[in-house]
């Protein structure tokens, strides 16, 4: 085995990565689409994100598939190189132990033979030399491979972070669109006349309840012991009236959300396979190994300056 054999060859890693990608990456899942009218609504209590603002589910899933494939490919190359480095390190340790044992054996045989350089002495000396050469060769390979493994580890970490960003974006966009579409479908099929009338009655009770709340209205210096209901607005200025109406609307939303929450099944549901994360391998970095983005770029440059072969950059 020569020192140049320590390079990581991509063929097997690429094949395995492609297999993993095929197994884990689904095509964009089909999902009901909300109406444009619903998508244009600016909800007060549904946090939005840049992904929800900019992406459709299809675009989010295509970007996720690319990021997943890139991450799996890079980490498979890292796995292969890390495994080879560990094997070389074990080989060096074993060769050093064998060299020490052979050295001890020939010295003992030499002394027991009163200085005679018999066959046993020569054989043990030869073995010690062979083990020493083996250890030196493997140490040279380790020296060549170590910066490449760190380089692959750094690239894998960057790919993993991109995958996690794309995964989070796809989850946000998918859940947002699915929630709107399913809610719209639910209410489209609802006997909505009776429901709307009942909901209107609930909202009126909530409004009266707040307007007749003695402790709440004390902040405005009003006595509502006579239970005036919404008639209290005639005693509020514009700013105060706006604040009370805003609080009423919040409580109405909360009441509707509470009803939906109690009607929802409480069984746990899993994310679709395409939206599930991927556990890191033991050979991957912990994410804090190099610090800031600037420190990462600096370390990448340092590694490439020491590497005889940079994957994807060194000309054959």
Short mmCIF file of N, CA, C and O in Angstrom, two decimals, residues 121-256:
data_model
loop_
_atom_site.label_atom_id
_atom_site.label_comp_id
_atom_site.label_asym_id
_atom_site.label_seq_id
_atom_site.Cartn_x
_atom_site.Cartn_y
_atom_site.Cartn_z
N UNK A 121 17.94 -14.66 16.41
CA UNK A 121 18.23 -13.23 16.57
C UNK A 121 18.02 -12.51 15.25
O UNK A 121 17.37 -11.45 15.19
N UNK A 122 18.55 -13.08 14.17
CA UNK A 122 18.43 -12.42 12.86
C UNK A 122 16.96 -12.35 12.41
O UNK A 122 16.52 -11.34 11.86
N UNK A 123 16.22 -13.43 12.65
CA UNK A 123 14.80 -13.43 12.26
C UNK A 123 14.01 -12.37 13.02
O UNK A 123 13.18 -11.65 12.45
N UNK A 124 14.27 -12.28 14.33
CA UNK A 124 13.55 -11.30 15.13
C UNK A 124 13.94 -9.87 14.76
O UNK A 124 13.11 -8.96 14.75
N UNK A 125 15.22 -9.67 14.44
CA UNK A 125 15.66 -8.34 13.99
C UNK A 125 14.97 -7.96 12.67
O UNK A 125 14.57 -6.81 12.47
N UNK A 126 14.88 -8.95 11.78
CA UNK A 126 14.23 -8.71 10.50
C UNK A 126 12.76 -8.36 10.70
O UNK A 126 12.23 -7.42 10.08
N UNK A 127 12.09 -9.09 11.58
CA UNK A 127 10.68 -8.82 11.85
C UNK A 127 10.49 -7.43 12.47
O UNK A 127 9.57 -6.70 12.11
N UNK A 128 11.38 -7.07 13.40
CA UNK A 128 11.29 -5.75 14.02
C UNK A 128 11.42 -4.65 12.97
O UNK A 128 10.70 -3.65 12.99
N UNK A 129 12.36 -4.84 12.03
CA UNK A 129 12.54 -3.87 10.97
C UNK A 129 11.33 -3.78 10.06
O UNK A 129 10.92 -2.68 9.65
N UNK A 130 10.73 -4.92 9.74
CA UNK A 130 9.54 -4.93 8.89
C UNK A 130 8.37 -4.23 9.56
O UNK A 130 7.64 -3.46 8.92
N UNK A 131 8.21 -4.50 10.86
CA UNK A 131 7.11 -3.84 11.58
C UNK A 131 7.36 -2.33 11.68
O UNK A 131 6.42 -1.53 11.60
N UNK A 132 8.63 -1.93 11.82
CA UNK A 132 8.96 -0.50 11.90
C UNK A 132 8.64 0.19 10.57
O UNK A 132 8.07 1.28 10.55
N UNK A 133 8.98 -0.46 9.47
CA UNK A 133 8.68 0.10 8.15
C UNK A 133 7.17 0.20 7.94
O UNK A 133 6.65 1.20 7.43
N UNK A 134 6.46 -0.86 8.36
CA UNK A 134 5.00 -0.86 8.23
C UNK A 134 4.39 0.30 9.01
O UNK A 134 3.52 1.02 8.51
N UNK A 135 4.87 0.52 10.24
CA UNK A 135 4.34 1.61 11.06
C UNK A 135 4.66 2.97 10.43
O UNK A 135 3.81 3.87 10.42
N UNK A 136 5.87 3.12 9.89
CA UNK A 136 6.25 4.39 9.27
C UNK A 136 5.39 4.69 8.04
O UNK A 136 4.96 5.83 7.82
N UNK A 137 5.14 3.66 7.24
CA UNK A 137 4.29 3.85 6.05
C UNK A 137 2.88 4.27 6.45
O UNK A 137 2.29 5.18 5.85
N UNK A 138 2.34 3.60 7.45
CA UNK A 138 0.98 3.92 7.87
C UNK A 138 0.91 5.31 8.51
O UNK A 138 -0.07 6.03 8.34
N UNK A 139 1.96 5.70 9.23
CA UNK A 139 1.97 7.05 9.81
C UNK A 139 1.99 8.11 8.70
O UNK A 139 1.37 9.17 8.83
N UNK A 140 2.71 7.82 7.63
CA UNK A 140 2.73 8.75 6.50
C UNK A 140 1.34 8.87 5.88
O UNK A 140 0.89 9.96 5.51
N UNK A 141 0.66 7.73 5.76
CA UNK A 141 -0.71 7.75 5.22
C UNK A 141 -1.65 8.53 6.13
O UNK A 141 -2.51 9.29 5.67
N UNK A 142 -1.48 8.34 7.44
CA UNK A 142 -2.31 9.08 8.40
C UNK A 142 -2.07 10.57 8.27
O UNK A 142 -3.01 11.38 8.30
N UNK A 143 -0.81 10.95 8.10
CA UNK A 143 -0.48 12.37 7.94
C UNK A 143 -1.13 12.95 6.70
O UNK A 143 -1.58 14.11 6.70
N UNK A 144 -1.21 12.16 5.63
CA UNK A 144 -1.86 12.62 4.41
C UNK A 144 -3.38 12.69 4.56
O UNK A 144 -4.03 13.61 4.06
N UNK A 145 -3.94 11.71 5.24
CA UNK A 145 -5.39 11.57 5.29
C UNK A 145 -6.05 12.45 6.35
O UNK A 145 -7.19 12.88 6.18
N UNK A 146 -5.33 12.75 7.43
CA UNK A 146 -5.94 13.50 8.54
C UNK A 146 -6.52 14.85 8.12
O UNK A 146 -7.68 15.15 8.44
N UNK A 147 -5.78 15.70 7.39
CA UNK A 147 -6.40 16.98 6.98
C UNK A 147 -7.57 16.79 6.03
O UNK A 147 -8.52 17.57 6.04
N UNK A 148 -7.51 15.73 5.20
CA UNK A 148 -8.62 15.50 4.29
C UNK A 148 -9.88 15.11 5.05
O UNK A 148 -10.99 15.53 4.70
N UNK A 149 -9.72 14.32 6.11
CA UNK A 149 -10.88 13.93 6.92
C UNK A 149 -11.50 15.16 7.58
O UNK A 149 -12.72 15.32 7.59
N UNK A 150 -10.67 16.05 8.10
CA UNK A 150 -11.21 17.27 8.71
C UNK A 150 -11.88 18.14 7.64
O UNK A 150 -12.93 18.74 7.89
N UNK A 151 -11.28 18.20 6.46
CA UNK A 151 -11.86 18.96 5.34
C UNK A 151 -13.24 18.39 4.98
O UNK A 151 -14.20 19.14 4.79
N UNK A 152 -13.33 17.07 4.90
CA UNK A 152 -14.62 16.43 4.60
C UNK A 152 -15.62 16.65 5.73
O UNK A 152 -16.81 16.84 5.50
N UNK A 153 -15.12 16.64 6.96
CA UNK A 153 -15.99 16.86 8.11
C UNK A 153 -16.57 18.28 8.08
O UNK A 153 -17.76 18.48 8.36
N UNK A 154 -15.75 19.23 7.72
CA UNK A 154 -16.20 20.62 7.64
C UNK A 154 -17.23 20.79 6.52
O UNK A 154 -18.28 21.43 6.71
N UNK A 155 -16.95 20.20 5.36
CA UNK A 155 -17.91 20.29 4.25
C UNK A 155 -19.21 19.57 4.59
O UNK A 155 -20.30 20.02 4.21
N UNK A 156 -19.11 18.45 5.29
CA UNK A 156 -20.32 17.72 5.69
C UNK A 156 -21.15 18.54 6.66
O UNK A 156 -22.38 18.56 6.58
N UNK A 157 -20.49 19.24 7.58
CA UNK A 157 -21.21 20.08 8.53
C UNK A 157 -21.94 21.21 7.82
O UNK A 157 -23.10 21.51 8.13
N UNK A 158 -21.29 21.82 6.85
CA UNK A 158 -21.94 22.89 6.08
C UNK A 158 -23.14 22.34 5.32
O UNK A 158 -24.20 22.98 5.26
N UNK A 159 -22.98 21.16 4.74
CA UNK A 159 -24.09 20.54 4.00
C UNK A 159 -25.23 20.16 4.93
O UNK A 159 -26.41 20.29 4.58
N UNK A 160 -24.89 19.70 6.14
CA UNK A 160 -25.93 19.34 7.10
C UNK A 160 -26.72 20.58 7.53
O UNK A 160 -27.95 20.54 7.64
N UNK A 161 -26.03 21.67 7.77
CA UNK A 161 -26.71 22.90 8.17
C UNK A 161 -27.63 23.41 7.07
O UNK A 161 -28.73 23.89 7.34
N UNK A 162 -27.18 23.29 5.82
CA UNK A 162 -28.04 23.68 4.70
C UNK A 162 -29.26 22.77 4.62
O UNK A 162 -30.39 23.23 4.38
N UNK A 163 -29.04 21.47 4.82
CA UNK A 163 -30.16 20.52 4.83
C UNK A 163 -31.16 20.87 5.93
O UNK A 163 -32.38 20.86 5.71
N UNK A 164 -30.66 21.20 7.12
CA UNK A 164 -31.55 21.54 8.22
C UNK A 164 -32.33 22.82 7.94
O UNK A 164 -33.51 22.92 8.30
N UNK A 165 -31.68 23.79 7.30
CA UNK A 165 -32.40 25.02 6.92
C UNK A 165 -33.51 24.71 5.92
O UNK A 165 -34.64 25.19 6.04
N UNK A 166 -33.18 23.90 4.92
CA UNK A 166 -34.17 23.55 3.90
C UNK A 166 -35.28 22.68 4.49
O UNK A 166 -36.44 22.79 4.08
N UNK A 167 -34.94 21.82 5.42
CA UNK A 167 -35.94 20.99 6.08
C UNK A 167 -36.91 21.85 6.87
O UNK A 167 -38.13 21.67 6.80
N UNK A 168 -36.38 22.79 7.63
CA UNK A 168 -37.23 23.68 8.42
C UNK A 168 -38.14 24.51 7.51
O UNK A 168 -39.34 24.68 7.79
N UNK A 169 -37.59 24.99 6.39
CA UNK A 169 -38.40 25.78 5.45
C UNK A 169 -39.51 24.93 4.86
O UNK A 169 -40.67 25.37 4.75
N UNK A 170 -39.19 23.70 4.47
CA UNK A 170 -40.21 22.82 3.89
C UNK A 170 -41.29 22.47 4.91
O UNK A 170 -42.48 22.40 4.57
N UNK A 171 -40.88 22.26 6.15
CA UNK A 171 -41.87 21.98 7.20
C UNK A 171 -42.79 23.18 7.41
O UNK A 171 -44.02 23.01 7.53
N UNK A 172 -42.22 24.37 7.44
CA UNK A 172 -43.03 25.58 7.65
C UNK A 172 -44.03 25.77 6.52
O UNK A 172 -45.22 26.01 6.75
N UNK A 173 -43.54 25.68 5.29
CA UNK A 173 -44.41 25.93 4.14
C UNK A 173 -45.48 24.84 4.02
O UNK A 173 -46.66 25.13 3.78
N UNK A 174 -45.08 23.59 4.22
CA UNK A 174 -46.03 22.48 4.08
C UNK A 174 -47.12 22.55 5.13
O UNK A 174 -48.31 22.41 4.82
N UNK A 175 -46.73 22.76 6.39
CA UNK A 175 -47.75 22.81 7.44
C UNK A 175 -48.67 24.01 7.27
O UNK A 175 -49.88 23.92 7.51
N UNK A 176 -48.12 25.14 6.82
CA UNK A 176 -48.95 26.33 6.62
C UNK A 176 -49.98 26.09 5.52
O UNK A 176 -51.18 26.32 5.72
N UNK A 177 -49.53 25.60 4.38
CA UNK A 177 -50.45 25.36 3.26
C UNK A 177 -51.46 24.27 3.60
O UNK A 177 -52.64 24.39 3.26
N UNK A 178 -50.99 23.22 4.24
CA UNK A 178 -51.89 22.11 4.57
C UNK A 178 -52.96 22.55 5.57
O UNK A 178 -54.14 22.21 5.44
N UNK A 179 -52.55 23.32 6.58
CA UNK A 179 -53.51 23.80 7.57
C UNK A 179 -54.60 24.65 6.93
O UNK A 179 -55.80 24.46 7.18
N UNK A 180 -54.19 25.58 6.08
CA UNK A 180 -55.18 26.44 5.43
C UNK A 180 -56.10 25.64 4.52
O UNK A 180 -57.32 25.84 4.52
N UNK A 181 -55.51 24.74 3.74
CA UNK A 181 -56.32 23.97 2.79
C UNK A 181 -57.30 23.05 3.51
O UNK A 181 -58.47 22.94 3.11
N UNK A 182 -56.84 22.38 4.56
CA UNK A 182 -57.71 21.45 5.28
C UNK A 182 -58.81 22.21 6.03
O UNK A 182 -59.96 21.75 6.09
N UNK A 183 -58.47 23.36 6.60
CA UNK A 183 -59.49 24.16 7.28
C UNK A 183 -60.53 24.67 6.29
O UNK A 183 -61.74 24.66 6.56
N UNK A 184 -60.04 25.09 5.13
CA UNK A 184 -60.95 25.59 4.10
C UNK A 184 -61.88 24.47 3.63
O UNK A 184 -63.09 24.68 3.46
N UNK A 185 -61.31 23.29 3.43
CA UNK A 185 -62.13 22.15 3.00
C UNK A 185 -63.15 21.77 4.07
O UNK A 185 -64.30 21.44 3.76
N UNK A 186 -62.72 21.84 5.33
CA UNK A 186 -63.62 21.50 6.43
C UNK A 186 -64.82 22.44 6.47
O UNK A 186 -65.97 22.00 6.59
N UNK A 187 -64.56 23.74 6.34
CA UNK A 187 -65.66 24.70 6.44
C UNK A 187 -66.49 24.78 5.16
O UNK A 187 -67.66 25.15 5.20
N UNK A 188 -65.88 24.42 4.02
CA UNK A 188 -66.66 24.38 2.78
C UNK A 188 -67.75 23.32 2.85
O UNK A 188 -68.83 23.48 2.29
N UNK A 189 -67.47 22.22 3.55
CA UNK A 189 -68.44 21.14 3.64
C UNK A 189 -69.32 21.23 4.87
O UNK A 189 -70.08 20.32 5.16
N UNK A 190 -69.23 22.34 5.58
CA UNK A 190 -69.98 22.48 6.83
C UNK A 190 -71.36 23.07 6.56
O UNK A 190 -71.54 23.90 5.68
N UNK A 191 -72.35 22.59 7.32
CA UNK A 191 -73.66 23.24 7.29
C UNK A 191 -73.49 24.57 8.03
O UNK A 191 -73.78 24.71 9.21
N UNK A 192 -72.98 25.54 7.30
CA UNK A 192 -72.42 26.71 7.95
C UNK A 192 -73.44 27.69 8.50
O UNK A 192 -73.10 28.52 9.33
N UNK A 193 -74.69 27.62 8.05
CA UNK A 193 -75.67 28.58 8.55
C UNK A 193 -75.85 28.47 10.05
O UNK A 193 -75.74 29.46 10.78
N UNK A 194 -76.12 27.27 10.52
CA UNK A 194 -76.31 27.06 11.96
C UNK A 194 -75.02 27.33 12.72
O UNK A 194 -75.04 27.90 13.82
N UNK A 195 -73.89 26.94 12.12
CA UNK A 195 -72.62 27.14 12.80
C UNK A 195 -72.32 28.63 12.96
O UNK A 195 -71.91 29.09 14.02
N UNK A 196 -72.52 29.39 11.87
CA UNK A 196 -72.24 30.83 11.94
C UNK A 196 -73.14 31.53 12.94
O UNK A 196 -72.71 32.42 13.67
N UNK A 197 -74.41 31.11 13.00
CA UNK A 197 -75.33 31.72 13.96
C UNK A 197 -74.89 31.42 15.39
O UNK A 197 -74.90 32.31 16.26
N UNK A 198 -74.47 30.18 15.62
CA UNK A 198 -74.02 29.81 16.96
C UNK A 198 -72.73 30.53 17.31
O UNK A 198 -72.52 30.96 18.45
N UNK A 199 -71.85 30.67 16.32
CA UNK A 199 -70.58 31.35 16.55
C UNK A 199 -70.83 32.83 16.86
O UNK A 199 -70.17 33.41 17.73
N UNK A 200 -71.79 33.41 16.16
CA UNK A 200 -72.13 34.81 16.42
C UNK A 200 -72.63 34.99 17.85
O UNK A 200 -72.28 35.96 18.54
N UNK A 201 -73.43 34.02 18.31
CA UNK A 201 -73.91 34.09 19.69
C UNK A 201 -72.77 33.97 20.69
O UNK A 201 -72.74 34.68 21.71
N UNK A 202 -71.82 33.09 20.40
CA UNK A 202 -70.66 32.94 21.28
C UNK A 202 -69.86 34.23 21.34
O UNK A 202 -69.47 34.70 22.42
N UNK A 203 -69.63 34.83 20.19
CA UNK A 203 -68.84 36.06 20.15
C UNK A 203 -69.54 37.20 20.89
O UNK A 203 -68.89 38.02 21.55
N UNK A 204 -70.86 37.25 20.81
CA UNK A 204 -71.61 38.28 21.54
C UNK A 204 -71.47 38.08 23.05
O UNK A 204 -71.31 39.05 23.80
N UNK A 205 -71.53 36.82 23.48
CA UNK A 205 -71.38 36.55 24.92
C UNK A 205 -69.99 36.96 25.40
O UNK A 205 -69.83 37.49 26.50
N UNK A 206 -68.99 36.70 24.57
CA UNK A 206 -67.62 37.08 24.95
C UNK A 206 -67.50 38.59 25.06
O UNK A 206 -66.89 39.12 26.00
N UNK A 207 -68.12 39.31 24.12
CA UNK A 207 -68.07 40.77 24.16
C UNK A 207 -68.76 41.30 25.40
O UNK A 207 -68.22 42.16 26.12
N UNK A 208 -69.96 40.79 25.69
CA UNK A 208 -70.69 41.25 26.88
C UNK A 208 -69.92 40.89 28.15
O UNK A 208 -69.90 41.68 29.11
N UNK A 209 -69.33 39.72 28.17
CA UNK A 209 -68.62 39.27 29.36
C UNK A 209 -67.47 40.22 29.70
O UNK A 209 -67.26 40.57 30.87
N UNK A 210 -66.74 40.67 28.68
CA UNK A 210 -65.63 41.58 28.94
C UNK A 210 -66.15 42.97 29.31
O UNK A 210 -65.64 43.60 30.24
N UNK A 211 -67.16 43.43 28.58
CA UNK A 211 -67.69 44.77 28.87
C UNK A 211 -68.30 44.85 30.27
O UNK A 211 -68.33 45.94 30.88
N UNK A 212 -68.77 43.72 30.79
CA UNK A 212 -69.37 43.71 32.13
C UNK A 212 -68.40 43.24 33.21
O UNK A 212 -68.81 43.02 34.36
N UNK A 213 -67.12 43.10 32.83
CA UNK A 213 -66.11 42.64 33.78
C UNK A 213 -65.69 43.81 34.66
O UNK A 213 -65.01 44.74 34.21
N UNK A 214 -66.11 43.77 35.93
CA UNK A 214 -65.87 44.89 36.85
C UNK A 214 -64.39 45.17 37.01
O UNK A 214 -63.94 46.32 36.92
N UNK A 215 -63.60 44.13 37.25
CA UNK A 215 -62.17 44.33 37.49
C UNK A 215 -61.46 44.84 36.24
O UNK A 215 -60.55 45.67 36.33
N UNK A 216 -61.86 44.37 35.06
CA UNK A 216 -61.22 44.81 33.82
C UNK A 216 -61.53 46.28 33.55
O UNK A 216 -60.64 47.06 33.16
N UNK A 217 -62.77 46.69 33.74
CA UNK A 217 -63.17 48.05 33.41
C UNK A 217 -62.70 49.08 34.43
O UNK A 217 -62.74 50.29 34.17
N UNK A 218 -62.22 48.61 35.58
CA UNK A 218 -61.70 49.56 36.57
C UNK A 218 -60.52 50.35 36.02
O UNK A 218 -60.29 51.50 36.42
N UNK A 219 -59.75 49.75 35.10
CA UNK A 219 -58.60 50.47 34.53
C UNK A 219 -59.03 51.70 33.74
O UNK A 219 -58.22 52.60 33.50
N UNK A 220 -60.30 51.71 33.33
CA UNK A 220 -60.83 52.88 32.61
C UNK A 220 -61.69 53.76 33.52
O UNK A 220 -62.33 54.70 33.05
N UNK A 221 -61.70 53.43 34.81
CA UNK A 221 -62.45 54.22 35.78
C UNK A 221 -63.95 54.12 35.62
O UNK A 221 -64.68 55.07 35.92
N UNK A 222 -64.45 52.96 35.14
CA UNK A 222 -65.87 52.80 34.87
C UNK A 222 -66.49 51.78 35.81
O UNK A 222 -65.88 50.75 36.13
N UNK A 223 -67.70 52.06 36.23
CA UNK A 223 -68.48 51.14 37.07
C UNK A 223 -69.46 50.41 36.16
O UNK A 223 -70.36 51.02 35.57
N UNK A 224 -69.27 49.09 36.02
CA UNK A 224 -70.14 48.31 35.13
C UNK A 224 -71.02 47.35 35.92
O UNK A 224 -71.45 46.32 35.41
N UNK A 225 -71.27 47.70 37.17
CA UNK A 225 -72.10 46.83 38.00
C UNK A 225 -73.52 46.71 37.45
O UNK A 225 -74.24 45.75 37.74
N UNK A 226 -73.93 47.66 36.63
CA UNK A 226 -75.28 47.61 36.04
C UNK A 226 -75.33 46.71 34.81
O UNK A 226 -76.38 46.60 34.18
N UNK A 227 -74.19 46.09 34.46
CA UNK A 227 -74.10 45.18 33.30
C UNK A 227 -74.55 45.86 32.00
O UNK A 227 -75.49 45.41 31.33
N UNK A 228 -73.87 46.92 31.59
CA UNK A 228 -74.31 47.65 30.39
C UNK A 228 -73.96 46.95 29.08
O UNK A 228 -74.46 47.33 28.02
N UNK A 229 -73.08 45.95 29.13
CA UNK A 229 -72.68 45.28 27.89
C UNK A 229 -71.94 46.23 26.97
O UNK A 229 -71.17 47.10 27.42
N UNK A 230 -72.20 46.12 25.67
CA UNK A 230 -71.48 46.95 24.70
C UNK A 230 -71.87 48.42 24.78
O UNK A 230 -71.22 49.27 24.15
N UNK A 231 -72.90 48.72 25.55
CA UNK A 231 -73.25 50.11 25.75
C UNK A 231 -72.15 50.90 26.44
O UNK A 231 -72.14 52.13 26.41
N UNK A 232 -71.19 50.20 27.03
CA UNK A 232 -70.10 50.87 27.73
C UNK A 232 -69.21 51.64 26.78
O UNK A 232 -68.49 52.56 27.18
N UNK A 233 -69.26 51.30 25.49
CA UNK A 233 -68.39 51.98 24.52
C UNK A 233 -68.70 53.47 24.41
O UNK A 233 -67.84 54.26 24.01
N UNK A 234 -69.91 53.86 24.76
CA UNK A 234 -70.25 55.29 24.70
C UNK A 234 -69.49 56.09 25.76
O UNK A 234 -69.42 57.32 25.69
N UNK A 235 -68.93 55.39 26.74
CA UNK A 235 -68.19 56.06 27.81
C UNK A 235 -66.67 55.94 27.62
O UNK A 235 -65.90 56.36 28.49
N UNK A 236 -66.25 55.38 26.50
CA UNK A 236 -64.83 55.21 26.22
C UNK A 236 -64.40 56.13 25.09
O UNK A 236 -65.16 56.35 24.13
N UNK A 237 -63.19 56.67 25.19
CA UNK A 237 -62.69 57.45 24.06
C UNK A 237 -62.20 56.50 22.97
O UNK A 237 -62.22 55.28 23.13
N UNK A 238 -61.74 57.07 21.85
CA UNK A 238 -61.36 56.23 20.71
C UNK A 238 -60.24 55.25 21.06
O UNK A 238 -60.28 54.08 20.67
N UNK A 239 -59.23 55.73 21.77
CA UNK A 239 -58.09 54.87 22.11
C UNK A 239 -58.53 53.74 23.03
O UNK A 239 -58.15 52.58 22.83
N UNK A 240 -59.35 54.07 24.02
CA UNK A 240 -59.83 53.05 24.95
C UNK A 240 -60.76 52.06 24.25
O UNK A 240 -60.69 50.85 24.48
N UNK A 241 -61.62 52.58 23.38
CA UNK A 241 -62.53 51.69 22.66
C UNK A 241 -61.77 50.72 21.76
O UNK A 241 -62.13 49.54 21.66
N UNK A 242 -60.72 51.23 21.12
CA UNK A 242 -59.91 50.35 20.26
C UNK A 242 -59.26 49.24 21.09
O UNK A 242 -59.25 48.07 20.68
N UNK A 243 -58.74 49.59 22.26
CA UNK A 243 -58.08 48.60 23.12
C UNK A 243 -59.06 47.54 23.59
O UNK A 243 -58.75 46.34 23.62
N UNK A 244 -60.28 47.95 23.97
CA UNK A 244 -61.28 46.99 24.44
C UNK A 244 -61.72 46.07 23.30
O UNK A 244 -61.84 44.85 23.47
N UNK A 245 -61.96 46.65 22.13
CA UNK A 245 -62.37 45.82 20.98
C UNK A 245 -61.26 44.84 20.59
O UNK A 245 -61.54 43.70 20.20
N UNK A 246 -60.03 45.28 20.70
CA UNK A 246 -58.90 44.38 20.39
C UNK A 246 -58.86 43.22 21.38
O UNK A 246 -58.64 42.07 20.99
N UNK A 247 -59.11 43.50 22.65
CA UNK A 247 -59.12 42.45 23.66
C UNK A 247 -60.29 41.49 23.43
O UNK A 247 -60.15 40.27 23.60
N UNK A 248 -61.43 42.04 23.03
CA UNK A 248 -62.59 41.19 22.73
C UNK A 248 -62.25 40.23 21.59
O UNK A 248 -62.53 39.03 21.65
N UNK A 249 -61.64 40.78 20.52
CA UNK A 249 -61.31 39.95 19.37
C UNK A 249 -60.31 38.85 19.76
O UNK A 249 -60.43 37.70 19.32
N UNK A 250 -59.34 39.17 20.60
CA UNK A 250 -58.38 38.17 21.05
C UNK A 250 -59.09 37.04 21.80
O UNK A 250 -58.79 35.86 21.61
N UNK A 251 -60.05 37.40 22.63
CA UNK A 251 -60.77 36.38 23.40
C UNK A 251 -61.69 35.55 22.51
O UNK A 251 -61.89 34.36 22.75
N UNK A 252 -62.23 36.18 21.48
CA UNK A 252 -63.06 35.43 20.53
C UNK A 252 -62.21 34.42 19.76
O UNK A 252 -62.61 33.26 19.58
N UNK A 253 -61.05 34.86 19.31
CA UNK A 253 -60.14 33.94 18.63
C UNK A 253 -59.73 32.80 19.56
O UNK A 253 -59.67 31.64 19.15
N UNK A 254 -59.44 33.15 20.80
CA UNK A 254 -59.01 32.13 21.77
C UNK A 254 -60.12 31.11 22.01
O UNK A 254 -59.86 29.91 22.12
N UNK A 255 -61.36 31.59 22.08
CA UNK A 255 -62.49 30.67 22.31
C UNK A 255 -62.66 29.71 21.14
O UNK A 255 -62.90 28.51 21.33
N UNK A 256 -62.52 30.24 19.92
CA UNK A 256 -62.63 29.38 18.75
C UNK A 256 -61.47 28.39 18.69
O UNK A 256 -61.67 27.20 18.40
#
